[in-house]
Amino acid sequence: MPSTILLQNATILVPSGDDVVPLRKHSLLIEGNKIAQISSHIAPPSAETQVIDCTGKIVSPGFIDTHHHLWQTQLKGRHADHTLIEYMPTGNLQQINYSPEDIFWGQLAGCLEALDAGTTTVVDHAHMNVTAAHSLHGLQATISSGIRSIFCYTPTHTVKSWKPEIVPGGNFLDDWVLKQLSDLATAAPYGDGRVEIGLGFDGLMLPKDVVVSLYDRARKAGTKVITTHYVRGHFSDDSLVDLLDSYGLLGPDIILSHATHLTSSDVEKLSKAKSWISSTPGSELQMAHGYPVCFQDGCSKISSLGIDCHSSTSSDIVTAMRLGLQAERARRNEEVIASGKTPRSLDLSVQDVFRLATIQGARTLHMEDKLGSIKVGKLADLVIFDGTSPGMICASEQDPVAAIVFHSSIRDVETVIVDGQVRKKHGRLTPVEIGPSFPEVHIPKQTVEWGQVAQKLVASRQSIEDARVKSGATDLDSLVSASLKLFHADLARKTSWKMTPRRSSKRVGRPRLDTITPATNNTAILSPNRRTQVRRAQRTYRLKKEAVFRNAINRAEQLEARFRIVREEVAGLLSDVATEKHQLHLSHPTIHTRLKRLHDILIADCDSSTPNEANTDNLIPLSSSSSSSPASNSSPSIQYHQVSTSPNNNHSIFHNQSLTPLPTKQHSYAFCEPRFARQLHRYTLEHAYRLFTDPRSNPSTIYRVFRLVPCIQDPQKTQPRFKQLLMGGCTDPLEVPGLPFYGENAGEGVGGDGH
């Protein structure tokens, strides 16, 4: 009788279309390596059944990582600040400094790190085959770890020497390489069916007949998938999709890792051929690949998620979900903002990214009938999250998928089951049974705990570092230049590669008008891109000024409140001392006089909000649009507006000249406004209008105030709109909210921009 595992009283994420929905307080029975039953109540079928209480826990499909280099564990921490061209010589080519035993322990640790994070299946782009023994040790470690994997055997560039330039270590498609690929693929699967063989290949610069022959050989041998790195623009501007299509090699077994900067033609050809993309947001966002394409137009249905290098980023596939989703949300939101609008809602959900790490990964491997979702009859690859942890509590009750994507961490992964076997229990990895399957592997049969693996890794890392120093591979700049030649990057791109400074002090200037040409009737115009840049700059400037304005309002309101308290306290103090037995005005006349003077000042300040009749010579009455109705009492029936007595206001705002300064005190009708915020807003508008209409205004001051309102250069169109704002009543708006600034109405943007 097969072994059985019963998960009781769990929240189980089961498929509903392409999404998942929670079945709460349900149980799941595993028999052998498959899911046998899902029900609200299941009794243990035998006394030997392993029962796991899942109260408060979430049972998720195991995660599927479709691109990873698992052997690189000893390089962790080396690439945290590296771009792709820096990673290549310090990571990609460092397998030459690994012994076969180093490969074994690095590969085993990479598999265990993935399992620890809830990854149950991984496509391993194993570019490690320095010798036949290296690949066999890597494959053996994968088998021993207990993970499900497609081990993509990769003919690998090796290095014979590093100085004075990198000398390749021979033909990476030697006869022994091709023979080992065929032998391993023919004998697959391994590890009770968990480990299949695929092909990893990045040598498409080779002649067509060599490439086509290799692909045909791999497919005839039974490789599960063929995976290739594709980062357009780094090493070539040519389309790898077009190349594979022209060779007749595109097909359902093709996985392109990264595939950033795809064209619409690329997407169409990949979709037609039913080929796949593996997006790795962690490395792509760091190493200058470009934005992940997994959510871009036409790509979501042919994409899945991967980790790439756990030497530079976390092996946690949930972290990859989080990065990919938020990066795409940011990109889409920025497009909306650039168009002058504000995003109202998000059009990508946690379900969309959860799908990429589960059922889409299974489809990429053509295993959707076995993996990627929780159904009766599918393989028992499951992850159990502790929904009551500090990070996931409450979120797991509200939305279990959101709880996993945005609130979980590796410590919340309590149990991992692969092929019906528990590989992580109570938050700790279970011991690993090592039993060599190949005579060339010299790792003895043993059972190891993670602590023992960690000890092996520390010693291995030091030996690899010593080998690197001894080989002379220490100068990063020379390594980058030499590796670009090795990968034919200097031939693919005509421009030279230069190291970008870590921190550039250069600031990006403001967008400028396009050059004046006869084609534009000798008028400077804005191109669409620059128009977008200007709108962004205007919006940023406006938001900053609005923030300053809000802070000023808050501060003024605080001061008003304090002023009111002080006034009341002084009045109360005067009242108290007047009733004392020893009256203050008799015992301490000086103190009493000062208090009385302070009280009079405070009272006078409160009564000062009345129009100054002496300043009405240059005022004209303006009827309020909101107060024209007899029933309206919210604003005065007549408002006044001060205008310039100059007959000509068409002054230039760009010519410096010696001008008579404006009066420092001006009358304001802000007192008519019911709230302080509107008082300050109206006062600001009045001041700006004086600057705009008075020929004595300093041009530099006008430029500072109005520099982001280009329409201000047309006073004849702008002044009526400006005047309209000031004629409004106490309930009328004090701004024209229409944007962008380059509209038919030249005055749009005045008022609401803090000017």
CSV table of N, CA and C in Angstrom, one decimal, residues 130 148 219 343 409 459 498 559 752:
chain,number,residue,atom,x,y,z
A,130,VAL,N,32.5,21.8,-17.4
A,130,VAL,CA,33.9,22.0,-17.6
A,130,VAL,C,34.5,20.6,-18.1
A,148,ARG,N,12.0,18.5,-8.0
A,148,ARG,CA,11.7,18.1,-9.4
A,148,ARG,C,12.4,19.1,-10.3
A,219,ARG,N,16.7,16.8,-29.7
A,219,ARG,CA,15.3,16.4,-29.7
A,219,ARG,C,15.1,14.9,-30.0
A,343,PRO,N,-4.1,57.5,-12.4
A,343,PRO,CA,-4.6,56.1,-12.4
A,343,PRO,C,-5.7,56.0,-11.4
A,409,SER,N,6.9,35.4,3.7
A,409,SER,CA,8.4,35.3,3.6
A,409,SER,C,8.7,33.8,3.7
A,459,ALA,N,33.9,25.9,3.1
A,459,ALA,CA,35.2,25.4,2.7
A,459,ALA,C,35.4,25.5,1.2
A,498,LYS,N,31.8,50.7,-22.6
A,498,LYS,CA,32.6,51.4,-21.5
A,498,LYS,C,31.9,51.2,-20.2
A,559,LEU,N,-1.0,78.5,13.9
A,559,LEU,CA,-0.7,79.8,14.5
A,559,LEU,C,-2.0,80.6,14.9
A,752,GLY,N,-4.4,76.9,-10.3
A,752,GLY,CA,-4.3,75.7,-9.6
A,752,GLY,C,-2.8,75.2,-9.4
